[in-house]
Amino acid sequence: MDGRTDHDRRRHFPRGPTPPRLLPDEIHRAVEPGTALLRLETTGSRQSLLDGAWWPRSRDVEREIPPLVAALAEHLGPITRVGLDASAWNSIPTRLVVDDRVVHLDSFPVGDDTVLITRGENDHFSLMVIPPNTTPEAARTAMARAVRADNVTRAAEILLAELPHPEAS
């Protein structure tokens, strides 16, 4: 016996199903422009299309990519390449130095809703990019959906579903 009463056990171990939460409330509230969310759970099946989501403050590569790479490197190790869609960003240099490491920048037609991150030679991560002018609630909802391990929806579809649409006139 652990010395707790039935009342204590019920208080600490509630009965019945609890509604699923996409993110803990404190993380959900903390999401703001400049935030990147990653799903750091490794799965052998790799069922999800996205490994995370990122909400940059602007479309300025030289301002936005260094903090993203620094944050990712803390959890993933050294980042060697970042793939961006040139049509969605202000001029893309061929490389940046982040924390004394060279990070190569590649321009791919990946769509403005995705950024590709490479660790090492062949380890790739795909992050959904939330447009900088997105409302906080829409960004939080889209990011939470993107980091779900069972997500099989492409970034563009998530953004279309979650972001407000202009009124038709």
mmCIF file of C-alpha atoms in Angstrom, residues 4-106:
data_model
loop_
_atom_site.group_PDB
_atom_site.id
_atom_site.type_symbol
_atom_site.label_atom_id
_atom_site.label_comp_id
_atom_site.label_asym_id
_atom_site.label_seq_id
_atom_site.Cartn_x
_atom_site.Cartn_y
_atom_site.Cartn_z
ATOM 1 C CA ARG A 4 -3.013 7.158 0.211
ATOM 2 C CA THR A 5 -6.759 6.975 0.668
ATOM 3 C CA ASP A 6 -9.192 6.222 -2.146
ATOM 4 C CA HIS A 7 -10.056 9.935 -2.183
ATOM 5 C CA ASP A 8 -6.367 10.830 -2.744
ATOM 6 C CA ARG A 9 -6.047 8.302 -5.562
ATOM 7 C CA ARG A 10 -9.144 9.667 -7.305
ATOM 8 C CA ARG A 11 -7.825 13.197 -6.984
ATOM 9 C CA HIS A 12 -4.445 12.288 -8.515
ATOM 10 C CA PHE A 13 -5.672 9.704 -11.024
ATOM 11 C CA PRO A 14 -8.989 10.908 -12.447
ATOM 12 C CA ARG A 15 -11.343 8.327 -13.872
ATOM 13 C CA GLY A 16 -12.875 8.455 -17.302
ATOM 14 C CA PRO A 17 -11.454 9.710 -20.549
ATOM 15 C CA THR A 18 -9.920 13.133 -20.645
ATOM 16 C CA PRO A 19 -10.260 15.165 -23.810
ATOM 17 C CA PRO A 20 -7.079 15.035 -25.910
ATOM 18 C CA ARG A 21 -4.992 18.172 -25.860
ATOM 19 C CA LEU A 22 -2.775 19.009 -28.745
ATOM 20 C CA LEU A 23 -0.328 21.002 -26.632
ATOM 21 C CA PRO A 24 -0.105 21.715 -22.924
ATOM 22 C CA ASP A 25 -1.974 24.948 -22.202
ATOM 23 C CA GLU A 26 1.128 26.821 -21.066
ATOM 24 C CA ILE A 27 2.924 26.015 -24.343
ATOM 25 C CA HIS A 28 -0.157 26.842 -26.402
ATOM 26 C CA ARG A 29 -0.408 30.294 -24.782
ATOM 27 C CA ALA A 30 3.330 30.931 -25.227
ATOM 28 C CA VAL A 31 3.268 30.466 -29.005
ATOM 29 C CA GLU A 32 4.011 33.816 -30.627
ATOM 30 C CA PRO A 33 5.810 35.006 -33.756
ATOM 31 C CA GLY A 34 9.337 33.627 -33.741
ATOM 32 C CA THR A 35 8.276 30.321 -32.193
ATOM 33 C CA ALA A 36 9.223 26.915 -33.558
ATOM 34 C CA LEU A 37 7.521 23.745 -32.347
ATOM 35 C CA LEU A 38 9.081 20.355 -32.946
ATOM 36 C CA ARG A 39 7.890 16.850 -32.405
ATOM 37 C CA LEU A 40 10.995 15.270 -30.930
ATOM 38 C CA GLU A 41 9.467 11.815 -30.678
ATOM 39 C CA THR A 42 11.256 9.411 -32.971
ATOM 40 C CA THR A 43 9.075 6.891 -34.717
ATOM 41 C CA GLY A 44 10.206 4.112 -37.006
ATOM 42 C CA SER A 45 7.195 4.430 -39.275
ATOM 43 C CA ARG A 46 7.598 8.148 -40.025
ATOM 44 C CA GLN A 47 3.867 8.439 -40.680
ATOM 45 C CA SER A 48 3.606 12.177 -40.180
ATOM 46 C CA LEU A 49 4.351 14.487 -43.090
ATOM 47 C CA LEU A 50 5.653 17.284 -40.866
ATOM 48 C CA ASP A 51 8.194 17.281 -38.069
ATOM 49 C CA GLY A 52 7.112 20.586 -36.665
ATOM 50 C CA ALA A 53 6.001 24.125 -37.351
ATOM 51 C CA TRP A 54 7.613 27.553 -37.322
ATOM 52 C CA TRP A 55 6.063 31.004 -37.093
ATOM 53 C CA PRO A 56 8.609 33.567 -38.308
ATOM 54 C CA ARG A 57 8.148 37.257 -37.535
ATOM 55 C CA SER A 58 8.966 38.334 -41.105
ATOM 56 C CA ARG A 59 10.139 37.065 -44.492
ATOM 57 C CA ASP A 60 13.690 38.346 -43.892
ATOM 58 C CA VAL A 61 15.946 35.274 -44.179
ATOM 59 C CA GLU A 62 18.975 36.862 -42.519
ATOM 60 C CA ARG A 63 16.882 37.892 -39.507
ATOM 61 C CA GLU A 64 14.716 34.789 -39.139
ATOM 62 C CA ILE A 65 16.887 31.785 -40.031
ATOM 63 C CA PRO A 66 19.734 32.221 -37.464
ATOM 64 C CA PRO A 67 17.469 31.997 -34.375
ATOM 65 C CA LEU A 68 15.574 29.075 -35.931
ATOM 66 C CA VAL A 69 18.798 27.186 -36.682
ATOM 67 C CA ALA A 70 20.194 27.939 -33.208
ATOM 68 C CA ALA A 71 17.011 26.648 -31.538
ATOM 69 C CA LEU A 72 16.900 23.523 -33.706
ATOM 70 C CA ALA A 73 20.593 22.789 -33.143
ATOM 71 C CA GLU A 74 19.977 22.661 -29.373
ATOM 72 C CA HIS A 75 17.676 19.676 -29.884
ATOM 73 C CA LEU A 76 18.800 18.118 -33.163
ATOM 74 C CA GLY A 77 22.524 18.806 -33.288
ATOM 75 C CA PRO A 78 24.322 20.772 -35.999
ATOM 76 C CA ILE A 79 22.146 21.938 -38.880
ATOM 77 C CA THR A 80 23.936 21.881 -42.228
ATOM 78 C CA ARG A 81 21.299 23.102 -44.719
ATOM 79 C CA VAL A 82 18.014 24.961 -44.870
ATOM 80 C CA GLY A 83 15.769 24.733 -47.922
ATOM 81 C CA LEU A 84 13.421 27.632 -48.614
ATOM 82 C CA ASP A 85 11.136 28.706 -51.440
ATOM 83 C CA ALA A 86 12.726 31.835 -52.961
ATOM 84 C CA SER A 87 9.338 33.195 -54.026
ATOM 85 C CA ALA A 88 8.239 33.419 -50.379
ATOM 86 C CA TRP A 89 11.306 35.070 -48.873
ATOM 87 C CA ASN A 90 13.303 38.238 -49.347
ATOM 88 C CA SER A 91 16.645 37.520 -51.015
ATOM 89 C CA ILE A 92 18.183 34.221 -49.918
ATOM 90 C CA PRO A 93 21.963 34.202 -49.458
ATOM 91 C CA THR A 94 23.814 30.977 -50.244
ATOM 92 C CA ARG A 95 24.967 30.582 -46.638
ATOM 93 C CA LEU A 96 24.806 32.071 -43.164
ATOM 94 C CA VAL A 97 27.079 31.636 -40.177
ATOM 95 C CA VAL A 98 25.104 30.616 -37.094
ATOM 96 C CA ASP A 99 26.937 30.005 -33.819
ATOM 97 C CA ASP A 100 30.262 29.799 -35.680
ATOM 98 C CA ARG A 101 28.933 27.129 -38.080
ATOM 99 C CA VAL A 102 28.235 27.564 -41.780
ATOM 100 C CA VAL A 103 24.655 26.753 -42.736
ATOM 101 C CA HIS A 104 23.992 26.439 -46.477
ATOM 102 C CA LEU A 105 20.743 27.875 -47.772
ATOM 103 C CA ASP A 106 19.070 26.241 -50.755
#
